[in-house]
Coordinates of C-alpha atoms in Angstrom, one line a residue:
M129 CA 119.1 110.2 121.1
A130 CA 119.2 109.2 124.7
T131 CA 119.4 105.5 124.0
G132 CA 120.9 103.3 121.4
G133 CA 119.4 100.8 119.0
D134 CA 119.9 98.0 121.6
N135 CA 117.4 99.7 124.0
T136 CA 120.0 100.0 126.7
V137 CA 120.0 103.0 129.1
N138 CA 123.0 105.1 130.0
S139 CA 123.3 106.7 133.4
K140 CA 123.5 110.5 132.6
H141 CA 119.9 110.8 133.8
Q142 CA 117.7 108.0 134.8
N143 CA 114.1 108.8 135.2
R144 CA 111.3 106.4 136.1
L145 CA 111.1 104.9 132.6
A146 CA 114.4 103.1 133.0
S147 CA 112.6 100.1 134.5
E148 CA 110.3 99.8 131.5
R149 CA 110.7 97.3 128.5
S150 CA 108.9 99.3 125.8
P151 CA 111.6 100.4 123.3
Y152 CA 109.8 103.8 123.0
L153 CA 109.7 104.4 126.7
L154 CA 113.4 103.4 127.1
Q155 CA 114.3 106.0 124.5
H156 CA 113.1 108.6 127.0
A157 CA 114.6 107.0 130.1
T158 CA 117.5 109.4 130.3
N159 CA 115.5 112.6 129.6
P160 CA 115.7 115.2 132.4
V161 CA 111.9 115.2 132.2
D162 CA 110.3 113.6 135.3
W163 CA 108.3 111.0 133.4
R164 CA 106.2 109.2 136.0
L165 CA 106.9 105.7 137.2
Y166 CA 104.1 104.1 135.2
P167 CA 103.5 105.2 131.6
W168 CA 99.8 105.4 132.3
G169 CA 98.6 104.7 135.8
E170 CA 97.2 105.8 139.1
E171 CA 100.5 107.0 140.6
A172 CA 100.7 109.9 138.1
F173 CA 97.0 110.7 138.3
E174 CA 97.1 110.9 142.1
K175 CA 100.1 113.2 142.0
A176 CA 98.2 115.5 139.6
R177 CA 95.2 115.6 142.0
K178 CA 97.3 116.2 145.1
E179 CA 99.4 119.0 143.5
D180 CA 96.5 120.5 141.6
K181 CA 98.4 120.3 138.3
L182 CA 97.6 119.6 134.7
I183 CA 98.9 116.4 133.2
F184 CA 101.0 116.6 130.1
L185 CA 100.5 113.4 128.1
S186 CA 103.0 112.6 125.3
V187 CA 102.2 109.6 123.1
G188 CA 104.3 108.1 120.3
Y189 CA 106.2 105.0 119.2
S190 CA 109.8 104.0 118.9
T191 CA 110.2 104.2 115.1
C192 CA 108.5 107.6 114.7
H193 CA 110.8 110.2 113.1
W194 CA 109.1 113.2 114.6
C195 CA 109.0 111.6 118.0
H196 CA 112.8 111.4 117.8
V197 CA 113.0 115.0 116.7
M198 CA 110.9 116.3 119.6
E199 CA 112.7 114.2 122.1
R200 CA 116.1 115.5 120.9
E201 CA 115.0 119.1 120.7
S202 CA 112.7 119.4 123.7
F203 CA 112.7 116.5 126.1
E204 CA 116.5 116.5 126.3
N205 CA 116.6 120.2 126.8
E206 CA 117.2 121.0 130.5
D207 CA 115.4 124.3 130.5
I208 CA 112.3 122.9 128.8
A209 CA 112.4 119.9 131.1
N210 CA 112.5 122.2 134.1
V211 CA 109.3 124.0 132.9
M212 CA 107.6 120.7 132.4
N213 CA 108.6 119.3 135.8
E214 CA 107.6 122.5 137.7
H215 CA 104.2 123.0 136.2
F216 CA 103.0 119.6 135.0
V217 CA 102.7 115.9 135.8
N218 CA 104.3 114.3 132.8
I219 CA 103.2 111.0 131.4
K220 CA 104.8 109.1 128.5
V221 CA 102.8 106.4 126.6
D222 CA 103.8 104.0 123.9
R223 CA 100.8 104.1 121.6
E224 CA 101.4 100.5 120.5
E225 CA 101.2 99.3 124.1
R226 CA 98.1 101.4 124.9
P227 CA 96.0 101.9 121.7
D228 CA 93.0 102.7 123.8
V229 CA 94.7 105.8 125.4
D230 CA 96.1 106.8 122.0
K231 CA 92.7 106.6 120.2
I232 CA 90.8 108.6 122.8
Y233 CA 93.1 111.6 122.8
M234 CA 94.0 111.4 119.1
T235 CA 90.3 111.8 118.4
F236 CA 90.3 114.9 120.5
V237 CA 93.4 116.3 118.8
Q238 CA 92.0 115.7 115.3
A239 CA 88.7 117.2 116.2
T240 CA 90.1 120.3 117.8
S241 CA 93.1 121.0 115.5
G242 CA 92.0 119.5 112.2
H243 CA 95.0 117.1 112.0
G244 CA 96.7 114.4 113.9
G245 CA 100.0 112.5 114.1
W246 CA 102.8 111.6 116.4
P247 CA 104.2 112.6 118.8
M248 CA 100.8 113.5 120.2
S249 CA 100.9 116.2 122.9
V250 CA 97.8 116.7 125.1
F251 CA 97.1 118.6 128.3
L252 CA 94.7 116.8 130.7
T253 CA 92.9 117.6 133.9
P254 CA 93.7 115.3 136.8
R255 CA 90.3 113.7 135.9
L256 CA 91.9 112.9 132.5
E257 CA 89.7 115.2 130.5
P258 CA 91.6 116.7 127.5
V259 CA 91.7 120.5 127.5
M260 CA 94.2 121.3 124.7
G261 CA 96.2 119.2 122.3
G262 CA 98.6 119.1 119.3
T263 CA 101.3 117.0 117.8
Y264 CA 105.0 117.9 117.2
F265 CA 106.1 121.3 118.4
P266 CA 109.6 122.8 117.7
P267 CA 111.4 123.9 120.8
E268 CA 111.2 127.6 120.1
D269 CA 108.8 129.9 118.2
H270 CA 109.5 129.5 114.5
W271 CA 107.8 130.5 111.2
H272 CA 104.7 131.7 113.0
R273 CA 104.4 128.4 114.8
P274 CA 104.6 128.4 118.6
G275 CA 107.5 126.6 120.2
F276 CA 107.0 124.0 122.9
R277 CA 108.5 126.2 125.5
S278 CA 105.9 128.9 124.7
V279 CA 103.1 126.4 124.7
L280 CA 104.1 125.1 128.2
L281 CA 104.5 128.6 129.7
R282 CA 101.2 129.9 128.2
V283 CA 99.2 126.8 129.4
A284 CA 100.9 127.1 132.8
Q285 CA 100.1 130.8 133.1
Q286 CA 96.5 130.2 132.1
A287 CA 96.2 127.4 134.7
T288 CA 97.6 129.7 137.4
S289 CA 95.4 132.6 136.5
G290 CA 92.3 130.4 136.5
G291 CA 92.1 130.6 140.2
G292 CA 92.4 126.9 140.9
G293 CA 89.7 124.2 141.1
W294 CA 88.4 121.8 138.5
P295 CA 87.4 121.3 135.9
M296 CA 90.1 123.5 134.4
S297 CA 88.0 123.6 131.2
V298 CA 86.0 126.4 132.9
W299 CA 88.9 128.8 132.4
L300 CA 91.3 127.0 130.1
T301 CA 89.3 128.0 127.1
P302 CA 89.4 129.8 123.7
E303 CA 92.2 132.1 124.8
L304 CA 94.7 129.3 124.1
T305 CA 93.2 128.3 120.8
P306 CA 95.7 130.3 118.7
V307 CA 98.5 128.4 120.3
F308 CA 97.2 125.1 118.9
G309 CA 95.6 126.4 115.7
G310 CA 92.2 124.8 116.1
T311 CA 88.8 124.8 117.7
Y312 CA 88.2 124.5 121.4
Y313 CA 86.0 121.7 122.7
P314 CA 85.2 121.5 126.4
P315 CA 84.9 118.0 127.9
V316 CA 81.1 118.4 128.3
D317 CA 78.3 120.3 126.7
R318 CA 78.5 123.4 129.0
Y319 CA 80.6 126.2 127.8
Y320 CA 80.7 128.6 124.8
G321 CA 77.9 126.9 122.9
Q322 CA 80.3 124.3 121.6
P323 CA 79.5 120.5 121.5
G324 CA 81.5 118.7 124.3
F325 CA 84.1 116.1 123.7
K326 CA 81.7 113.3 124.4
S327 CA 79.1 114.6 122.0
L328 CA 81.8 115.1 119.4
L329 CA 82.9 111.5 119.6
G330 CA 79.3 110.5 119.0
I331 CA 79.0 112.7 116.0
L332 CA 82.3 111.4 114.5
S333 CA 81.1 107.8 115.2
S334 CA 77.9 108.4 113.3
Q335 CA 79.7 110.0 110.4
W336 CA 82.1 107.0 110.2
K337 CA 79.3 104.5 109.9
D338 CA 77.7 106.5 107.1
N339 CA 81.0 106.8 105.3
R340 CA 81.5 103.0 105.4
Q341 CA 78.3 102.4 103.6
N342 CA 79.5 104.5 100.7
F343 CA 83.0 102.9 100.6
A344 CA 82.7 101.2 97.3
E345 CA 81.6 104.3 95.5
S346 CA 84.0 106.6 97.2
G347 CA 86.8 104.1 96.5
K348 CA 86.2 104.5 92.8
K349 CA 86.1 108.3 93.1
S350 CA 89.3 108.5 95.2
F351 CA 91.3 106.1 93.0
E352 CA 94.3 107.9 91.4
P353 CA 94.6 106.4 87.9
Q354 CA 98.1 107.6 87.0
F355 CA 100.1 106.0 89.8
G356 CA 97.5 104.0 91.6
G357 CA 96.4 104.3 95.2
F358 CA 93.5 106.1 96.9
G359 CA 93.7 109.8 97.4
M360 CA 96.6 112.2 97.0
A361 CA 100.0 112.3 98.7
P362 CA 101.1 111.3 101.2
K363 CA 100.0 107.8 100.0
F364 CA 99.5 104.9 102.4
P365 CA 99.2 101.3 101.1
Q366 CA 95.8 100.9 102.8
P367 CA 95.6 97.1 102.6
V368 CA 92.0 97.2 104.0
N369 CA 90.9 98.7 100.7
F370 CA 92.5 95.8 98.8
N371 CA 90.7 93.3 101.0
F372 CA 87.3 95.0 100.3
L373 CA 87.9 95.3 96.5
F374 CA 89.2 91.8 96.1
H375 CA 86.0 90.7 97.9
I376 CA 83.9 92.6 95.5
Y377 CA 85.7 90.9 92.6
S378 CA 85.3 87.4 94.1
R379 CA 81.6 88.0 94.5
E380 CA 81.0 89.3 91.0
P381 CA 84.1 88.8 88.8
N382 CA 82.2 89.4 85.5
S383 CA 80.4 92.6 86.5
E384 CA 81.7 96.0 85.6
L385 CA 82.1 96.8 89.3
G386 CA 84.0 93.6 89.9
K387 CA 86.4 94.1 87.0
K388 CA 87.0 97.7 88.1
A389 CA 87.7 96.6 91.7
L390 CA 90.3 94.1 90.4
D391 CA 91.9 96.6 88.1
M392 CA 92.3 99.2 90.9
C393 CA 93.9 96.6 93.1
L394 CA 96.3 95.1 90.6
Y395 CA 97.5 98.5 89.2
T396 CA 98.1 99.9 92.7
L397 CA 99.9 96.9 93.9
K398 CA 102.1 96.9 90.8
M399 CA 103.0 100.6 91.1
M400 CA 103.8 100.2 94.8
A401 CA 106.1 97.2 94.1
K402 CA 107.9 99.3 91.4
G403 CA 108.1 102.4 93.6
G404 CA 110.6 103.5 96.3
I405 CA 108.1 102.6 99.0
H406 CA 109.2 99.0 98.2
D407 CA 112.8 98.2 99.3
H408 CA 114.3 96.7 96.1
V409 CA 117.5 95.7 97.9
A410 CA 116.4 94.3 101.3
Q411 CA 112.8 93.6 100.7
G412 CA 109.7 94.8 102.5
F413 CA 107.6 97.9 102.3
A414 CA 107.9 101.3 104.0
R415 CA 105.0 102.8 105.9
Y416 CA 104.0 105.4 103.3
S417 CA 105.1 107.5 100.4
T418 CA 105.4 111.3 100.7
D419 CA 104.7 111.8 97.0
E420 CA 102.1 110.6 94.6
R421 CA 104.5 108.4 92.6
W422 CA 105.2 106.0 95.5
H423 CA 108.9 107.1 95.2
V424 CA 110.0 108.9 98.4
P425 CA 109.0 106.8 101.4
H426 CA 108.8 107.5 105.1
F427 CA 111.4 104.8 105.6
E428 CA 110.1 103.0 108.7
K429 CA 108.8 99.5 108.1
M430 CA 105.9 98.3 110.2
L431 CA 105.0 94.6 110.8
Y432 CA 101.3 95.2 110.2
D433 CA 102.0 96.6 106.7
Q434 CA 104.1 93.6 105.8
A435 CA 101.4 91.2 107.1
Q436 CA 98.5 92.8 105.3
L437 CA 100.4 93.4 102.1
A438 CA 101.4 89.8 102.0
V439 CA 97.7 88.9 102.1
A440 CA 96.9 91.5 99.3
Y441 CA 99.7 90.3 97.0
S442 CA 98.7 86.7 97.6
A443 CA 95.1 87.6 96.5
A444 CA 96.5 89.3 93.4
Y445 CA 98.5 86.2 92.5
L446 CA 95.4 84.0 93.0
A447 CA 93.3 86.3 90.8
T448 CA 95.9 86.4 88.0
K449 CA 98.5 83.6 88.4
D450 CA 101.0 86.3 87.5
E451 CA 104.4 85.4 89.0
F452 CA 105.2 89.1 89.5
Y453 CA 102.8 89.2 92.5
A454 CA 104.1 85.8 93.8
D455 CA 107.6 87.2 93.8
I456 CA 106.5 90.2 95.9
V457 CA 104.8 87.9 98.4
R458 CA 108.1 86.0 98.8
D459 CA 110.0 89.2 99.0
I460 CA 107.8 90.5 101.9
L461 CA 108.1 87.2 103.9
L462 CA 111.8 87.0 103.3
Y463 CA 112.2 90.4 104.9
V464 CA 110.0 89.5 107.9
S465 CA 111.7 86.1 108.4
R466 CA 115.1 87.7 108.3
D467 CA 114.7 91.1 110.0
L468 CA 111.5 91.0 112.1
S469 CA 111.6 87.5 113.5
D470 CA 112.5 86.4 117.1
K471 CA 114.1 83.0 117.5
S472 CA 111.2 82.0 119.7
G473 CA 108.8 82.4 116.9
G474 CA 107.3 85.8 117.5
F475 CA 107.5 88.8 115.2
Y476 CA 109.0 92.2 116.1
S477 CA 107.0 95.4 115.6
A478 CA 109.0 97.7 113.3
E479 CA 112.2 99.1 112.0
D480 CA 113.0 102.8 112.3
A481 CA 113.3 105.4 109.5
D482 CA 116.4 107.0 111.0
S483 CA 119.9 105.7 111.2
Y484 CA 123.5 106.9 111.3
P485 CA 124.9 107.7 107.8
S486 CA 128.3 106.2 108.9
H487 CA 129.7 104.5 111.9
D488 CA 131.4 107.7 113.1
A489 CA 128.4 110.0 112.4
K490 CA 127.1 112.0 115.4
S491 CA 123.5 112.3 114.3
K492 CA 121.0 110.2 112.5
K493 CA 119.3 110.9 109.2
E494 CA 116.0 109.6 107.8
G495 CA 116.6 107.0 105.1
A496 CA 120.4 106.8 105.5
F497 CA 120.3 103.0 105.6
C498 CA 118.5 102.8 102.3
V499 CA 119.8 105.4 99.9
W500 CA 122.7 105.5 97.4
N501 CA 124.7 108.2 95.7
Y502 CA 125.6 107.8 92.0
D503 CA 129.4 107.5 92.4
E504 CA 129.0 104.8 95.1
L505 CA 126.9 102.7 92.7
Q506 CA 129.3 103.2 89.9
R507 CA 132.1 101.9 92.0
L508 CA 130.2 99.0 93.6
L509 CA 128.7 97.8 90.3
D510 CA 131.6 98.3 87.9
K511 CA 131.5 94.8 86.7
P512 CA 131.3 94.1 82.9
I513 CA 128.4 92.1 81.6
E514 CA 129.8 89.2 79.6
G515 CA 129.2 89.6 75.8
S516 CA 128.3 93.3 76.0
N517 CA 129.8 96.7 76.3
F518 CA 127.9 97.4 79.5
T519 CA 128.6 97.1 83.2
I520 CA 126.1 96.0 85.8
S521 CA 126.1 99.7 86.9
D522 CA 124.9 100.8 83.4
I523 CA 121.9 98.4 83.5
F524 CA 121.2 99.0 87.2
C525 CA 121.2 102.8 87.1
Y526 CA 119.0 102.9 84.1
H527 CA 116.5 100.4 85.4
Y528 CA 116.3 102.0 88.9
D529 CA 116.4 105.6 87.7
V530 CA 119.7 106.4 89.5
K531 CA 121.1 109.8 88.5
P532 CA 124.4 111.7 89.2
Q533 CA 122.6 114.5 90.9
G534 CA 120.3 112.2 92.8
N535 CA 116.7 111.4 91.9
V536 CA 114.8 112.9 94.9
N537 CA 112.6 115.9 94.1
P538 CA 113.7 118.7 96.4
N539 CA 110.1 119.3 97.3
Q540 CA 110.0 115.9 99.0
D541 CA 113.2 116.7 100.9
P542 CA 112.7 120.0 102.9
H543 CA 115.6 119.3 105.2
D544 CA 118.1 118.3 102.5
E545 CA 118.6 114.9 104.1
L546 CA 118.3 113.2 100.7
K547 CA 120.3 115.7 98.6
Y548 CA 122.4 113.9 95.9
Q549 CA 120.9 110.6 97.0
N550 CA 119.0 108.1 95.0
I551 CA 116.0 106.1 96.1
L552 CA 115.6 103.1 93.8
I553 CA 112.4 103.1 91.7
V554 CA 111.4 101.2 88.5
L555 CA 109.9 103.5 85.9
G556 CA 109.7 100.9 83.1
S557 CA 110.0 97.1 82.9
E558 CA 112.8 94.5 82.7
E559 CA 111.8 94.0 79.1
E560 CA 112.3 97.7 78.3
T561 CA 115.6 97.8 80.0
A562 CA 116.8 94.7 78.1
E563 CA 115.6 96.2 74.7
K564 CA 117.3 99.6 75.5
H565 CA 120.7 97.9 76.0
G566 CA 120.4 95.2 73.3
L567 CA 120.4 92.4 75.8
D568 CA 118.3 89.3 76.2
L569 CA 115.9 89.3 79.1
A570 CA 117.7 86.5 81.1
T571 CA 121.0 88.4 81.0
T572 CA 119.2 91.6 82.1
R573 CA 117.5 89.9 85.0
Q574 CA 120.7 88.3 86.1
A575 CA 122.6 91.7 86.1
L576 CA 119.8 93.3 88.1
K577 CA 119.8 90.4 90.6
E578 CA 123.5 90.5 91.0
G579 CA 123.4 94.3 91.5
R580 CA 120.8 93.9 94.2
E581 CA 122.8 91.2 96.0
I582 CA 126.0 93.4 95.9
L583 CA 124.1 96.3 97.4
F584 CA 122.5 94.2 100.0
E585 CA 125.9 93.0 101.3
V586 CA 127.1 96.6 101.4
R587 CA 124.0 97.7 103.3
Q588 CA 124.4 95.0 105.9
K589 CA 127.7 96.7 106.9
R590 CA 126.0 100.1 107.4
P591 CA 124.7 101.2 110.9
R592 CA 121.3 99.6 111.1
P593 CA 118.1 101.5 112.0
H594 CA 116.7 100.9 115.5
L595 CA 114.6 97.8 115.8
D596 CA 111.4 97.9 117.9
D597 CA 111.6 94.4 119.3
K598 CA 108.3 94.6 121.1
M599 CA 106.0 91.7 120.2
L600 CA 102.3 92.6 120.0
T601 CA 99.6 90.0 120.0
A602 CA 97.5 91.9 117.4
W603 CA 100.3 92.3 114.9
N604 CA 101.5 88.8 115.4
G605 CA 98.0 87.7 114.6
L606 CA 98.1 89.7 111.3
M607 CA 101.4 88.1 110.4
I608 CA 100.0 84.6 111.1
S609 CA 97.4 85.5 108.5
G610 CA 100.1 86.7 106.1
F611 CA 102.1 83.5 106.2
S612 CA 99.0 81.3 106.2
K613 CA 97.4 83.0 103.2
A614 CA 100.7 83.1 101.3
G615 CA 101.4 79.4 102.0
Q616 CA 98.0 78.5 100.8
A617 CA 98.2 80.7 97.6
L618 CA 101.7 79.6 96.7
G619 CA 101.4 76.0 97.7
D620 CA 104.4 76.4 100.1
D621 CA 104.1 74.4 103.3
S622 CA 107.2 76.1 104.8
L623 CA 105.2 79.3 105.0
V624 CA 102.4 77.6 106.8
D625 CA 104.9 76.1 109.2
R626 CA 106.2 79.6 110.0
A627 CA 102.6 80.6 110.8
I628 CA 102.3 77.6 113.1
K629 CA 105.5 78.5 114.9
A630 CA 104.1 82.0 115.5
A631 CA 100.8 80.8 116.7
N632 CA 102.5 78.5 119.2
F633 CA 104.6 81.5 120.3
V634 CA 101.5 83.5 121.1
K635 CA 100.0 80.6 123.0
K636 CA 103.1 80.2 125.1
Y637 CA 103.9 83.8 125.9
L638 CA 100.8 85.9 125.4
Y639 CA 97.9 83.7 126.5
N640 CA 96.6 82.8 129.9
P641 CA 95.1 79.3 129.5
T642 CA 93.5 79.4 132.9
A643 CA 91.6 82.7 132.3
E644 CA 91.5 82.1 128.6
T645 CA 92.6 85.7 128.0
L646 CA 95.3 87.4 126.0
L647 CA 98.1 89.8 126.9
R648 CA 98.9 92.8 124.7
S649 CA 102.7 92.5 124.5
C650 CA 106.0 90.8 125.4
Y651 CA 109.5 91.9 124.8
K652 CA 113.0 90.7 123.9
G653 CA 115.1 90.5 127.0
S654 CA 118.7 91.6 127.3
D655 CA 119.8 88.0 127.1
G656 CA 117.7 87.3 124.0
S657 CA 114.9 85.5 125.9
V658 CA 111.3 86.5 125.9
A659 CA 110.6 89.0 128.7
Q660 CA 107.5 90.6 130.3
I661 CA 106.9 93.7 132.3
A662 CA 106.1 93.7 136.1
V663 CA 102.4 94.3 135.4
P664 CA 101.5 92.8 132.0
I665 CA 99.1 94.8 129.8
A666 CA 95.8 93.0 129.2
G667 CA 94.8 92.4 125.6
F668 CA 92.6 94.8 123.7
V669 CA 89.9 94.0 121.2
D670 CA 92.4 94.2 118.2
D671 CA 94.5 91.6 119.9
Y672 CA 91.6 89.2 120.0
A673 CA 90.2 90.1 116.6
F674 CA 93.4 89.9 114.6
L675 CA 94.7 86.8 116.4
I676 CA 91.3 85.0 115.8
R677 CA 91.5 86.0 112.1
G678 CA 95.1 84.6 112.0
L679 CA 94.0 81.3 113.6
L680 CA 91.1 80.9 111.2
D681 CA 93.4 81.6 108.2
L682 CA 95.9 79.1 109.7
Y683 CA 93.1 76.5 110.1
E684 CA 92.2 77.0 106.4
A685 CA 95.8 76.4 105.4
C686 CA 96.5 73.3 107.4
F687 CA 93.1 72.0 108.7
D688 CA 94.4 71.4 112.2
P689 CA 91.1 71.6 114.3
S690 CA 93.1 72.8 117.4
W691 CA 93.5 76.3 115.8
L692 CA 89.7 76.5 115.1
E693 CA 89.0 75.5 118.7
W694 CA 91.3 78.1 120.1
A695 CA 89.8 80.8 117.8
E696 CA 86.3 79.9 119.1
T697 CA 87.5 80.2 122.7
L698 CA 89.0 83.6 122.0
Q699 CA 85.9 84.7 120.2
D700 CA 83.8 83.9 123.3
Q701 CA 86.2 86.0 125.4
Q702 CA 86.1 88.9 122.9
D703 CA 82.3 88.9 123.1
R704 CA 82.4 88.8 126.9
L705 CA 85.0 91.6 127.4
F706 CA 84.2 94.0 124.5
W707 CA 80.7 93.5 123.1
D708 CA 78.2 96.4 123.5
E709 CA 74.9 94.7 124.3
E710 CA 72.9 98.0 123.7
G711 CA 74.6 99.6 120.8
A712 CA 76.1 96.6 119.0
A713 CA 79.7 96.3 117.8
Y714 CA 82.9 95.9 119.9
F715 CA 84.5 98.5 122.2
T716 CA 88.2 99.1 121.9
S717 CA 88.9 98.3 125.6
P718 CA 87.2 96.4 128.4
A719 CA 85.0 98.1 130.9
S720 CA 87.3 97.3 133.8
D721 CA 89.8 100.2 133.3
P722 CA 88.7 103.3 135.2
S723 CA 91.4 105.4 133.5
I724 CA 89.7 105.2 130.1
L725 CA 87.5 108.3 129.8
I726 CA 85.2 106.9 127.1
R727 CA 85.0 103.4 125.5
L728 CA 85.3 103.8 121.8
K729 CA 84.2 101.5 119.0
E730 CA 85.4 102.7 115.7
G731 CA 88.5 101.2 114.3
E732 CA 90.9 102.6 111.7
Y733 CA 93.8 101.3 109.7
P734 CA 95.4 99.1 110.8
H735 CA 92.9 98.6 113.6
D736 CA 89.6 98.0 111.8
F737 CA 88.7 95.4 114.3
N738 CA 84.9 95.4 113.9
T739 CA 85.2 94.5 110.2
F740 CA 87.6 91.8 111.0
S741 CA 85.4 90.5 113.8
V742 CA 82.3 90.2 111.6
C743 CA 84.2 88.1 109.2
C744 CA 85.6 86.0 112.0
V745 CA 82.3 85.2 113.6
V746 CA 80.8 84.2 110.2
K747 CA 83.9 82.0 109.5
I748 CA 83.8 80.3 112.9
E749 CA 80.1 79.4 112.5
T750 CA 80.7 78.2 108.9
F751 CA 83.6 76.0 109.8
I752 CA 81.8 74.5 112.8
L753 CA 78.7 73.8 110.7
A754 CA 80.9 72.1 108.0
M755 CA 82.3 69.8 110.6
V756 CA 78.8 68.6 111.8
P757 CA 78.1 65.2 110.2

């Protein structure tokens, strides 16, 4: 990698991204690629217009495994960088800073290729119309997949042979479709009888609305009864589903539908907590599982997942009073408080999946920080359990399915990064482990607890994954909800106090009290202070929606009217900046940005802002009416 986990920049190459604060952009600040001065701005657009060149737009985020791979393989490659610099104007965007840019072009990539993901790689005209797009490309042709060098040269050749002039979509057409493996969509309804990109967005939006109306029924059909969750692998937590299903249960707890909704939630949450997607040693949840058993995670940990899962497990505890769910709530919030919290009160965005296996290793591996080999555990946990013939290792390895040859299915490890390694997973229960070894439950629990504590101390000495210390208003709003809901459910005022501290942080660093508007992000400075970029990014609709929701949940937890008043002020601003008077619902971005080709409305996990906003508007009005004498 070009940069270290501390987001510092070395001097081998210093392109224009060296002056940025986004951890993702700084990871590319020493690439030989001529990334333009602003990650998304007029300077780059004007250069493309003057030089009559296509724009190459690369979008990702700092904890993305395949973003790291493509940077290492292609963007650090001098020959590939020379091709990029000669034929294209290259723009790098952090999707977490600019979700509006990401959403527009990801919609295009998904529609034209049938799949999406990051890094996202899109070629644009100087008018910002997408003409071709994909995700990760290997550097060279491999296994019938075009390499990035080939893609660049073929797109550049097609651009040159097109005879100049715009739109390039006139000639940059189906000839390049095999390179990207999808269907060509021109920007407008003009060529080849295909619907244009704008029409396509309208079609997708309509389908999305229809699908939402059938969510309850489709949720039952997609539920996977063996291991829980919705759909097949890869499995994501999808906390939005839990919110909806818990709502059904709360409305009709005695109906068949209500009981089924609760059962689906509780079973899925329990299987996730027992699975490898849950970090049994250092707490928190990974972003998703690559297999159906919740065993082999994609190891990055995102703040928004911790926030929404804290709410879901709190709801599970309220519905059952089962301490199992309360323990998981505390587990999540311990991780966030310890590893994702800034001293000023804000919350960091994420921890990476990749890290160095040892302090003298030359390259990172996915999951290296979290996995264990059998011999290592035997040595670390070789402590006798008093009054028995067993060691902690015996109990621990049985309970967490640790095996001498490793417990990762080779099908889930195509690059052998997890060979002979173990990812902790609970297949049974503490009661079953105790019975198997002839121990009482208290002794078994103590042995497992001591084993986890020993491994935690060992892990703390390993090279840590990269921390994305960017602080986003939207995700901080979600985490305010997480602490508020948990504090209310568990009767723990200290958790509510942590939510208050975070809300005060947002008000101090991410809010303009004069304009009554929000900023998107702030950053951890090199001296540990809270820092901002030269031209701060204005807040998007999810910043308003998720912070408003957090403030309303905080008000319910502590009944301080100042949080309700601020939520009402922000709701007024959200309505002014994002509401569509003609078509209803909220746009993703304000109308004031000319670089946004189309203003979109639909939200997706974790950005289902229209659903959040409906709830917020109803709550605000309900609370205000309740205060009227």
